[in-house]
XYZ file of C-alpha atoms in Angstrom:
679
model
C 263.445 -159.090 18.048
C 266.584 -160.650 18.294
C 266.020 -161.875 22.213
C 264.549 -165.510 22.450
C 262.341 -166.356 25.070
C 262.581 -169.649 26.758
C 259.889 -169.755 28.835
C 258.550 -172.934 30.641
C 254.690 -173.203 31.376
C 255.040 -169.489 31.118
C 254.416 -166.442 28.612
C 255.494 -163.046 29.337
C 252.768 -160.368 29.273
C 251.866 -157.012 30.477
C 254.386 -154.840 28.060
C 254.072 -155.011 24.261
C 257.354 -155.486 21.727
C 258.463 -151.952 20.538
C 257.705 -153.802 16.519
C 253.824 -154.619 17.738
C 253.275 -150.982 18.760
C 251.148 -148.316 16.638
C 253.624 -145.493 15.420
C 252.448 -142.336 16.702
C 255.154 -140.325 15.988
C 258.297 -139.328 18.337
C 258.167 -140.399 22.048
C 259.232 -137.480 24.245
C 260.757 -140.014 26.613
C 263.595 -142.640 26.043
C 262.485 -145.637 24.521
C 264.326 -149.006 23.165
C 264.303 -147.933 19.983
C 266.107 -144.760 20.891
C 269.481 -146.822 21.601
C 269.838 -146.914 17.636
C 270.444 -143.354 17.248
C 273.157 -142.959 20.115
C 276.717 -141.971 19.716
C 279.550 -142.484 21.726
C 283.414 -141.371 21.681
C 286.440 -143.101 22.995
C 290.299 -143.250 23.068
C 290.720 -139.593 22.701
C 294.466 -139.169 21.365
C 295.745 -135.983 21.021
C 298.127 -134.421 18.154
C 301.369 -134.291 19.338
C 301.284 -130.278 18.426
C 298.008 -130.399 20.933
C 296.393 -128.801 17.992
C 293.573 -131.621 17.282
C 292.235 -134.576 19.039
C 291.942 -138.245 16.895
C 289.172 -140.470 18.645
C 286.855 -143.303 17.831
C 283.048 -142.230 17.362
C 280.672 -145.256 17.373
C 277.451 -144.867 15.827
C 274.385 -147.874 16.779
C 273.684 -148.899 13.485
C 269.886 -150.174 13.059
C 270.462 -152.053 9.783
C 273.183 -154.037 11.217
C 271.802 -154.338 14.953
C 275.422 -152.928 15.865
C 277.656 -150.140 16.774
C 280.256 -149.301 13.979
C 283.284 -147.516 14.901
C 284.796 -144.768 12.889
C 287.697 -142.353 13.582
C 287.248 -138.440 13.769
C 289.338 -135.404 14.510
C 288.067 -132.464 16.244
C 289.958 -129.286 16.422
C 290.974 -128.555 20.203
C 289.935 -124.906 20.270
C 286.978 -124.584 18.155
C 285.376 -128.259 18.481
C 284.889 -128.326 14.537
C 285.131 -132.317 13.166
C 286.458 -133.988 10.350
C 285.976 -137.568 9.390
C 289.013 -139.486 8.945
C 288.314 -143.079 8.725
C 285.088 -143.271 7.818
C 283.430 -146.624 6.092
C 281.730 -149.972 6.226
C 284.357 -151.267 8.436
C 285.522 -151.227 11.856
C 288.056 -148.507 12.222
C 289.663 -148.221 15.914
C 292.942 -147.696 17.776
C 294.232 -144.147 16.350
C 297.544 -143.274 17.057
C 299.973 -140.565 16.138
C 303.349 -140.239 15.131
C 305.628 -138.625 16.732
C 305.630 -135.474 14.439
C 301.953 -135.770 14.206
C 302.089 -136.174 10.418
C 300.868 -139.806 10.137
C 298.086 -141.406 11.774
C 298.370 -145.225 12.559
C 294.993 -147.295 12.870
C 293.336 -150.718 13.091
C 290.389 -151.451 10.430
C 288.435 -155.071 11.258
C 286.533 -156.146 8.111
C 285.520 -159.832 6.966
C 288.734 -160.315 6.227
C 289.848 -159.632 9.813
C 291.893 -156.952 11.232
C 294.539 -155.110 9.732
C 297.348 -151.908 10.232
C 296.713 -149.223 8.474
C 298.694 -145.725 8.244
C 297.067 -142.290 7.246
C 299.383 -139.761 5.903
C 297.578 -136.575 6.960
C 298.493 -133.781 4.144
C 297.757 -135.985 1.672
C 294.440 -137.442 3.166
C 295.630 -140.810 2.017
C 295.581 -144.774 4.085
C 297.983 -147.337 3.395
C 297.780 -150.941 4.826
C 301.578 -151.360 5.801
C 301.246 -155.054 6.208
C 299.432 -158.155 5.913
C 298.663 -159.890 9.014
C 297.323 -163.415 10.044
C 296.102 -162.579 13.182
C 294.726 -159.103 14.828
C 297.350 -156.526 15.886
C 296.527 -155.017 19.386
C 298.570 -152.038 21.416
C 300.465 -150.057 18.571
C 303.498 -148.086 19.318
C 305.683 -145.382 16.980
C 309.338 -145.285 17.381
C 310.453 -141.792 18.297
C 312.218 -141.424 15.134
C 308.681 -142.565 13.341
C 310.106 -145.345 11.193
C 309.003 -148.390 12.792
C 305.538 -149.262 14.339
C 305.199 -152.105 17.167
C 302.046 -154.365 18.223
C 301.280 -157.174 19.923
C 299.686 -160.429 17.530
C 298.597 -163.909 18.634
C 301.333 -166.539 16.954
C 299.210 -169.910 16.677
C 300.763 -173.011 18.155
C 298.425 -175.862 17.838
C 300.707 -178.016 19.889
C 301.478 -181.571 19.057
C 298.417 -183.998 18.193
C 296.817 -186.547 20.746
C 297.137 -189.717 19.039
C 296.958 -190.918 15.047
C 293.843 -189.401 13.395
C 292.904 -191.969 10.348
C 293.752 -190.802 6.818
C 290.124 -189.442 5.053
C 289.715 -190.707 1.810
C 289.767 -188.297 -1.193
C 286.171 -186.447 -1.519
C 284.865 -188.425 1.747
C 282.497 -186.240 3.905
C 284.218 -186.864 7.484
C 283.262 -185.106 10.749
C 285.261 -182.184 12.029
C 288.379 -183.462 13.661
C 288.894 -183.712 17.296
C 289.935 -180.452 19.570
C 292.465 -180.946 21.892
C 292.913 -178.602 24.774
C 295.886 -178.512 26.682
C 296.091 -174.923 27.646
C 294.867 -173.411 31.026
C 293.658 -170.662 29.355
C 291.217 -171.816 26.706
C 288.483 -169.450 26.555
C 287.755 -165.824 27.168
C 284.489 -163.918 27.359
C 283.608 -161.949 24.509
C 285.915 -164.282 22.714
C 284.844 -167.951 23.044
C 287.185 -170.466 22.727
C 290.667 -169.322 22.060
C 292.690 -169.735 19.294
C 295.603 -172.067 20.573
C 298.923 -169.837 20.830
C 300.453 -167.041 22.361
C 300.685 -163.299 22.120
C 303.935 -161.877 21.092
C 305.435 -158.174 19.749
C 306.286 -157.683 16.101
C 307.666 -154.497 14.556
C 307.482 -153.052 10.948
C 307.891 -150.331 8.769
C 305.684 -147.534 9.048
C 306.203 -147.496 5.329
C 305.170 -151.017 4.635
C 306.467 -154.547 4.842
C 306.930 -157.610 6.371
C 306.319 -157.892 10.026
C 309.467 -159.133 12.105
C 308.866 -161.090 15.357
C 310.357 -159.582 18.282
C 309.642 -162.184 21.382
C 309.004 -165.669 21.554
C 308.335 -168.567 23.319
C 305.287 -170.316 25.181
C 304.404 -166.972 26.754
C 301.731 -164.014 26.644
C 303.078 -160.219 26.096
C 301.078 -157.576 27.015
C 300.697 -153.975 26.114
C 300.850 -151.104 26.429
C 304.215 -151.033 24.730
C 306.492 -148.048 25.591
C 309.721 -147.360 23.441
C 312.838 -145.711 24.703
C 313.784 -142.238 23.507
C 316.851 -143.583 21.442
C 314.068 -145.991 19.818
C 316.665 -148.866 20.497
C 314.223 -151.164 23.123
C 310.785 -150.895 23.877
C 309.189 -151.911 27.429
C 306.090 -154.481 27.902
C 304.698 -156.594 30.363
C 305.034 -160.544 30.525
C 305.023 -163.713 32.824
C 307.936 -165.508 31.905
C 307.934 -168.265 34.680
C 307.211 -171.857 34.276
C 304.235 -171.791 36.035
C 302.739 -168.821 34.474
C 299.280 -169.891 33.258
C 298.542 -170.683 37.001
C 299.339 -167.054 38.575
C 297.196 -164.758 36.725
C 298.106 -161.722 38.751
C 302.020 -161.872 38.192
C 303.897 -160.024 35.595
C 307.007 -157.927 35.312
C 308.152 -155.371 33.283
C 311.042 -156.049 30.177
C 312.687 -154.407 27.875
C 313.344 -156.262 24.055
C 315.722 -155.033 21.780
C 314.669 -153.880 18.717
C 317.479 -154.849 16.939
C 317.437 -158.703 18.137
C 314.669 -158.917 20.503
C 317.192 -159.602 23.514
C 315.132 -159.737 26.369
C 316.040 -157.460 30.105
C 313.854 -158.317 32.963
C 313.355 -154.854 35.177
C 311.032 -155.372 37.523
C 310.599 -158.797 40.212
C 308.030 -158.485 42.890
C 304.986 -161.124 43.853
C 302.282 -159.198 41.917
C 301.521 -157.386 38.604
C 303.657 -154.786 37.022
C 302.061 -152.872 34.085
C 301.649 -150.291 31.668
C 305.438 -149.181 31.351
C 305.976 -145.698 30.363
C 309.276 -144.334 29.732
C 310.235 -140.724 30.931
C 311.072 -138.185 27.911
C 314.615 -138.186 28.639
C 314.926 -142.117 29.151
C 316.152 -142.068 32.653
C 313.031 -143.740 34.698
C 310.271 -145.487 33.745
C 306.781 -145.323 35.233
C 304.279 -148.414 35.731
C 301.285 -149.592 37.790
C 300.874 -152.760 39.842
C 300.591 -153.869 43.457
C 302.449 -156.217 46.138
C 300.345 -159.403 45.724
C 299.652 -160.584 49.190
C 297.216 -163.581 47.490
C 294.758 -163.983 50.442
C 292.619 -160.535 49.447
C 290.219 -159.850 46.733
C 290.853 -156.651 46.143
C 294.105 -154.276 46.064
C 294.830 -150.742 45.254
C 296.912 -150.485 41.820
C 299.306 -148.039 42.635
C 301.600 -145.867 40.604
C 305.573 -146.356 40.643
C 308.556 -144.978 39.020
C 312.015 -146.553 38.881
C 315.274 -146.050 36.957
C 315.963 -146.987 33.355
C 317.909 -149.987 34.477
C 314.859 -150.810 37.389
C 316.992 -149.748 40.125
C 315.302 -147.493 42.714
C 311.768 -148.490 42.403
C 309.326 -146.731 44.451
C 305.347 -146.117 44.891
C 304.289 -142.672 44.609
C 300.727 -142.916 45.003
C 301.420 -145.011 48.176
C 299.619 -142.550 50.522
C 296.580 -142.167 47.947
C 293.841 -144.697 49.131
C 292.565 -145.793 45.295
C 293.672 -147.193 42.391
C 295.255 -145.675 39.232
C 295.313 -146.722 35.809
C 298.112 -146.692 33.134
C 300.093 -143.540 33.295
C 301.293 -140.796 31.070
C 304.349 -138.645 31.338
C 304.351 -134.806 31.344
C 306.470 -133.668 28.753
C 308.971 -131.685 31.577
C 309.337 -135.660 32.804
C 308.358 -133.549 36.243
C 305.444 -135.539 36.902
C 302.797 -138.015 35.675
C 298.857 -138.340 34.412
C 296.791 -141.006 35.233
C 293.339 -141.753 35.470
C 291.799 -142.806 38.600
C 287.949 -142.868 40.041
C 286.554 -141.260 43.490
C 283.245 -141.715 45.105
C 281.898 -143.332 41.840
C 283.187 -140.421 39.546
C 285.791 -140.797 36.823
C 289.081 -138.206 37.044
C 292.859 -137.666 35.617
C 295.266 -136.508 38.443
C 298.588 -134.932 37.630
C 300.771 -136.623 40.218
C 304.365 -135.347 41.014
C 307.251 -137.651 41.279
C 306.962 -136.747 45.289
C 303.399 -138.059 45.349
C 301.518 -134.822 45.463
C 298.371 -135.369 43.309
C 296.221 -132.840 41.527
C 292.878 -133.465 40.085
C 292.879 -131.595 36.371
C 290.067 -133.401 35.066
C 286.540 -134.627 36.011
C 283.575 -136.258 34.790
C 285.336 -139.405 32.640
C 282.728 -141.727 31.762
C 283.071 -144.943 29.653
C 281.630 -145.704 26.380
C 279.143 -148.381 27.633
C 275.748 -147.779 27.416
C 273.325 -150.171 29.361
C 274.159 -149.605 33.023
C 276.163 -146.664 34.872
C 279.424 -147.825 35.533
C 282.478 -146.184 35.986
C 285.271 -145.839 33.546
C 286.769 -143.402 30.664
C 289.792 -142.959 28.270
C 292.134 -139.779 27.982
C 295.330 -138.644 26.661
C 298.082 -135.721 27.250
C 299.344 -133.295 24.715
C 301.428 -130.494 24.449
C 301.252 -127.651 27.041
C 299.465 -130.331 29.626
C 296.346 -130.549 27.519
C 294.421 -133.417 28.513
C 291.647 -134.811 26.116
C 289.259 -137.132 27.768
C 285.769 -138.639 27.576
C 283.330 -136.661 29.017
C 279.866 -137.262 30.256
C 277.092 -137.790 33.058
C 273.658 -139.391 33.560
C 271.623 -136.923 31.004
C 274.788 -137.748 28.628
C 276.684 -140.293 27.083
C 280.487 -140.004 26.324
C 281.735 -136.803 24.324
C 285.371 -135.728 23.801
C 286.265 -132.330 26.210
C 289.610 -130.818 26.727
C 291.095 -129.413 30.269
C 293.574 -126.987 30.329
C 294.617 -124.252 32.839
C 292.032 -125.394 35.213
C 289.157 -124.925 32.506
C 287.064 -127.817 30.888
C 285.822 -127.397 27.429
C 283.318 -130.165 26.163
C 284.233 -130.086 22.268
C 281.820 -132.767 20.955
C 277.617 -132.908 21.227
C 277.259 -136.227 19.768
C 273.540 -136.588 21.644
C 271.978 -133.532 21.532
C 270.129 -133.542 18.327
C 268.613 -136.761 19.659
C 268.211 -136.023 23.570
C 267.096 -132.556 22.842
C 263.751 -134.092 22.231
C 263.293 -136.027 24.980
C 262.302 -136.115 28.739
C 264.953 -137.809 30.837
C 265.020 -139.137 34.105
C 266.177 -136.945 36.395
C 269.386 -138.540 38.345
C 270.383 -136.985 41.851
C 272.643 -138.235 44.398
C 271.080 -139.713 47.219
C 273.465 -140.385 50.502
C 272.784 -143.392 52.354
C 273.487 -144.311 55.896
C 273.807 -148.308 56.048
C 271.444 -149.998 58.416
C 273.808 -152.359 59.840
C 276.858 -150.085 60.830
C 276.056 -146.604 60.096
C 278.844 -146.691 56.915
C 278.177 -143.780 54.626
C 276.944 -145.503 51.513
C 276.814 -143.612 47.943
C 273.551 -143.933 46.046
C 271.815 -142.398 43.157
C 268.026 -141.934 42.339
C 266.296 -141.497 38.901
C 263.261 -140.376 38.816
C 260.481 -140.754 35.966
C 259.915 -137.860 33.483
C 257.147 -135.686 34.795
C 257.709 -136.710 38.265
C 255.172 -135.673 40.670
C 256.542 -135.904 44.416
C 252.849 -135.733 45.654
C 252.510 -139.268 43.840
C 253.719 -142.678 44.996
C 255.920 -144.284 42.242
C 256.988 -148.304 42.288
C 260.732 -148.510 42.805
C 263.172 -150.676 41.022
C 266.619 -151.294 42.889
C 269.400 -152.078 40.444
C 273.010 -153.390 41.458
C 276.075 -153.441 40.038
C 278.201 -156.409 39.386
C 281.815 -157.059 39.777
C 281.696 -157.363 42.622
C 284.870 -154.911 42.742
C 283.232 -152.304 40.291
C 281.613 -148.996 40.774
C 278.468 -147.135 39.421
C 278.334 -143.314 38.790
C 276.451 -140.397 37.797
C 276.531 -141.675 33.992
C 274.150 -142.323 31.533
C 272.233 -145.759 31.333
C 269.738 -147.234 28.733
C 268.714 -149.289 31.350
C 267.851 -146.672 33.771
C 266.691 -144.435 31.213
C 264.105 -146.922 30.198
C 263.098 -148.167 33.560
C 262.253 -144.517 34.560
C 260.440 -143.789 31.155
C 257.984 -146.670 32.532
C 257.251 -144.986 35.142
C 259.786 -146.097 38.121
C 262.012 -144.610 40.368
C 265.061 -146.456 39.659
C 267.608 -146.386 42.745
C 271.368 -147.686 42.303
C 274.668 -147.302 44.061
C 277.820 -148.291 45.503
C 277.389 -151.074 48.444
C 280.544 -151.848 50.747
C 283.055 -154.058 47.822
C 282.948 -151.110 45.627
C 285.925 -149.756 44.280
C 286.713 -146.135 44.722
C 286.292 -145.711 47.970
C 289.376 -147.182 49.382
C 290.805 -150.501 49.832
C 289.163 -151.154 53.372
C 285.666 -150.263 51.976
C 286.451 -152.755 49.122
C 287.400 -155.652 50.970
C 284.776 -155.579 53.449
C 283.268 -158.431 51.480
C 286.837 -160.231 51.216
C 285.841 -163.938 51.339
C 282.786 -162.578 52.834
C 280.493 -162.165 49.766
C 277.467 -161.678 49.694
C 276.969 -160.277 53.200
C 276.374 -157.135 54.581
C 276.198 -155.395 51.323
C 272.721 -157.214 51.462
C 272.151 -154.594 54.101
C 273.481 -151.519 52.643
C 271.378 -152.342 49.489
C 268.131 -152.676 52.046
C 269.104 -149.242 53.438
C 269.278 -147.501 49.730
C 265.620 -149.037 49.320
C 264.643 -147.572 52.556
C 266.234 -144.043 51.966
C 264.388 -144.117 48.898
C 261.374 -145.030 50.870
C 261.541 -142.415 53.123
C 261.309 -139.683 50.675
C 258.002 -140.151 50.900
C 256.961 -140.785 47.006
C 257.642 -144.302 46.754
C 255.424 -147.008 47.442
C 256.705 -149.803 49.801
C 254.223 -152.594 48.240
C 255.517 -152.099 44.877
C 259.079 -152.700 44.843
C 261.459 -154.605 42.408
C 265.128 -155.828 42.412
C 267.669 -156.531 39.477
C 271.224 -156.590 38.697
C 273.608 -158.222 36.272
C 276.625 -160.776 37.179
C 277.502 -159.698 40.841
C 274.380 -157.791 40.772
C 272.701 -160.785 39.057
C 273.943 -163.132 42.548
C 272.856 -159.957 44.902
C 269.311 -160.225 43.397
C 269.250 -164.095 43.649
C 270.680 -163.647 47.356
C 267.954 -160.852 48.497
C 264.533 -162.967 47.030
C 266.118 -165.727 49.165
C 266.189 -163.397 52.154
C 263.150 -161.269 52.223
C 259.670 -161.049 50.462
C 259.687 -157.816 50.226
C 260.048 -157.571 46.562
C 257.021 -157.915 44.203
C 258.983 -159.348 41.430
C 262.851 -160.000 40.417
C 265.215 -160.105 37.271
C 268.500 -161.779 38.115
C 270.728 -160.989 34.979
C 273.861 -163.334 34.307
C 274.033 -164.639 37.892
C 276.460 -166.951 39.978
C 274.073 -168.935 41.521
C 276.358 -171.848 43.018
C 279.750 -170.596 43.692
C 281.084 -174.457 43.578
C 280.161 -174.728 39.442
C 281.102 -171.202 39.058
C 284.616 -171.395 39.684
C 285.037 -174.526 37.834
C 283.112 -173.136 34.857
C 284.133 -169.269 34.492
C 286.513 -168.512 32.232
C 288.739 -166.933 34.959
C 288.807 -170.109 36.910
C 292.388 -169.992 37.641
C 291.739 -166.821 39.541
C 288.175 -166.603 41.201
C 288.872 -169.618 43.323
C 292.243 -168.812 44.907
C 291.363 -164.663 45.096
C 287.800 -164.970 46.395
C 287.897 -167.799 48.404
C 291.422 -168.867 49.511
C 290.226 -172.604 49.121
C 289.198 -174.952 46.100
C 285.649 -176.180 46.282
C 286.988 -179.645 47.353
C 288.658 -178.092 50.448
C 285.843 -176.198 51.652
C 282.568 -177.063 49.922
C 280.260 -175.704 52.843
C 282.247 -172.256 52.346
C 281.128 -172.495 49.093
C 277.594 -173.184 49.706
C 277.164 -170.927 52.358
C 277.686 -167.924 49.855
C 275.719 -169.352 46.850
C 272.121 -167.975 46.484
C 271.067 -171.369 45.529
C 271.444 -172.425 49.120
C 268.568 -169.648 50.110
C 266.282 -171.076 47.031
C 263.915 -173.009 49.386
C 262.988 -169.574 51.087
C 262.269 -167.850 47.801
C 258.939 -166.842 46.964
C 259.103 -164.044 44.722
C 258.536 -164.043 41.198
C 261.746 -164.252 39.743
C 262.977 -163.769 35.987
C 266.367 -165.348 34.767
C 268.241 -163.841 32.155
C 271.701 -165.252 30.493
C 273.459 -164.596 27.396
C 274.080 -168.165 25.445
C 277.952 -167.273 25.199
C 278.687 -166.141 28.414
C 281.739 -167.587 29.566
C 282.084 -165.598 32.988
C 279.242 -166.696 34.796
C 277.639 -169.274 32.042
C 274.406 -170.134 31.286
C 274.532 -173.273 33.868
C 274.331 -170.952 36.571
C 271.228 -169.501 35.276
C 269.769 -172.408 34.355
C 270.525 -173.934 37.806
C 268.402 -171.367 39.243
C 265.685 -171.818 36.761
C 265.614 -175.471 37.318
C 265.228 -174.692 41.360
C 262.510 -172.408 41.222
C 260.261 -174.303 38.889
C 260.548 -177.488 41.317
C 259.764 -175.223 43.849
C 256.664 -173.479 41.725
C 257.885 -170.305 42.207
C 256.714 -167.968 39.156
C 260.044 -167.960 36.574
C 260.867 -167.952 33.337
C 264.376 -168.186 31.537
C 265.447 -165.730 28.674
C 268.529 -166.670 26.616
C 269.895 -163.880 24.751
C 271.476 -165.471 21.500
C 275.006 -164.584 20.563
C 275.980 -162.510 23.771
C 278.473 -162.923 25.803
C 278.699 -161.605 29.610
C 279.967 -158.328 29.433
C 278.170 -158.275 25.361
C 274.678 -159.299 27.157
C 273.380 -155.661 25.992
C 276.032 -155.277 22.884
C 273.183 -155.371 19.974
C 270.947 -152.802 20.346
C 267.698 -154.975 19.810
C 268.821 -157.401 21.924
C 269.151 -154.509 24.980
C 265.971 -152.982 23.956
C 263.997 -156.102 24.204
C 265.860 -157.564 27.222
C 264.666 -154.231 29.247
C 261.139 -154.605 27.737
C 261.015 -158.189 29.076
C 262.071 -157.139 32.282
C 259.555 -154.295 32.335
C 256.882 -156.648 31.183
C 257.880 -159.108 34.224
C 257.757 -156.374 36.708
C 254.425 -155.312 35.337
C 252.891 -158.676 35.601
C 253.410 -158.664 39.386
C 251.936 -154.885 40.200
C-alpha cells in the first residue's frame, strides 16, 4: 500500500486494508481495487471529413499503479474502434492534419516527450524532430507542411556569487539553486525549470525546430493559424511586470516567416484561446474585463476583426462562463463548452449572441470526485464529438448531430455490469440562511432500503469557484458501498449558476456556504432514512477548508476528514504556488495589511471550539495548499487533545492526490476506517 500513515499516538482501525482481506470472488459493489479496471476517454478530435474521431484512452494499469494513455480511433457512425498508438509510453494530444491523412501527437517516455506524426494510410509513425523539452499546444498549418508548438526554453540567468572550482575527482555537494523568477513552482510540476515558454515551428516531414518568439515572457496556446498560413495567433503578456499580473494576457499574431509580432487586443483582463474564422476575416477569443477586486468573473466569448478592431462580447447576455471556441465551417457561428447547474454542455453561438445547446452530459476524465468539465471538438457538418458520462459511468466518447446524441464507446461496461452501484439522484435544497435554491445530489448505498437508517457523509467540493455535478466518482461509490448515504452539492460560491451566485463568497469565504451545506444535510435527514446521530463530513482543498470550518462551528458530526485543506490564510497565500494571485483577488489586501481579516476567515481561528475527531490528509508534493497547512491543523488538534491523525500521501500533488489508483483506494479506505472508529 503506497499510502503512508503518519499517526502520533493513534492507529487507524475499523476497516481492513484491501491487501489483508480474504478473496471470495469478485465483489458485487464498487471497491478500491476496481479503480484499476477503469478506463476513461478524453481529448476527442474529429477527423476533418467527420468520419472518425481520434481520442485518448487512459487505462489504469495495476503493474505501474498509474494511468497509461494511448490513442484510439472510433468510427463516427458505427463506433468501431481501432488502436492507433498503443505501447508502453504515454501517447497524448492527437491532432489531425487539415486533409486528415496524418495525425500529430506527443509521446512521453523515460527519455522525455517528443513530437510524432502518423501517416494514416501507411500505418507508420515517425518522430519529426528531437526536442530538449516537452512540446505543447500543437497546431497544423493550413497546407499541412508545418507544425507549430510551444516549448520551454531554458534560461538559468546569471549566477549569484562565484562558486568554488571543484578539484578533479572530488565529490562535492550539489550547487546552490538561486531563484529570482516570481513563479518558481507549480502544483503537479514541483520546482520549475528556469526559462520561458515560446513558439516553435518545424516541418511536418521532419527537421530542426525554429524558434518564432523570444524574450523573458511566457507564451500560451491554443495556437490558431490564419487561413493563408502566414501567421499564428496565441496569448501572452509582454508587459514589464507580467509576472505580478497573473490574470493579464493579450492576443498576438506572430508572422511565420520571421516571428514579427502584432498585438491585437489591449485591455485590463485576460484575452485567450484565439480562433481565426474560416475566411480569415474574424478572430474569436475568450476573456473578461478584470475589475481586480472580485474573486470570480464570467469568461465571455468575443469576436473582433482580423486586425483587432471592432471587438465585441457576443455572450454578454449569457450569465455563465464559456470555454475555448471553435468556428462553424460557414463562419456564421461558433461552438463553445459551458457548464450550467452542474451539467457540462456544448453550445452553438451565433454572431448575434443567440445560443443553442447542441450537446449535454460532458464530463472530465477525472475519477475520484464528481467535478464538472469535459472535452469536445467539431467536424464536418457540425458533428460534435465530446466526452460523455454520468454518475454511473466515467467518460466515454459520444457524437451529437441533428439534435441526436450517440454514445460511441462503452469503455467500462464490462467492469460495471457486474456491480451494483450507488444510485445518485438530484436533491433540491433550500438554504436555511436566505431561502436560496441550492443544487445537491444524494447517493444511496447498493441494496438501499428506505425503511432503514443509514449514516451520512457530506462531501464538499474545492475551488472554491468550481462545481460538482451528476458525474461518476470513485470516492462516492466507495463510501456508498461501505453503507453510507453520500450527499454533495454546489453551495453559494460554486460556478455554473451565474456571476452573482459565485461572488456571494467574494471576500467572504467561508461564510453562508456553511449554511447551504448544513441545509443539504438537513434535507437528507428529512427524507427519513438518514440517522442524524451518525453524520460525517469530508472534502478537499476548499472543501477541506470548509470541513475544518464546519467542525469549528458545530459538533453535529461524529467525525471528519479534512483533505488538503487551507487552515491559516496568512500562511497559505504566502506558501501556495499561486501567491501572486490568491491574496490580490481573494482578499484585496496583503496579510500584513489586514491580519485580522485573514485570521477571521481561517479555520485555525476556530480550532479552540473543535471537539469532533478529525483526520487530516495531504499530498507530500502539494504546492497549492502545502503540507504545512495540514500540519498546522494536526498540531493544533493534538495540542488540544482532539482525536486526530495525519495522512501524508507520498509523491502526491494537490490535483494528483488520488492520481495513483493504489493511493486513491487507500485514502478512501483510511477515511472510512476513521469514520467507522467513531460510530
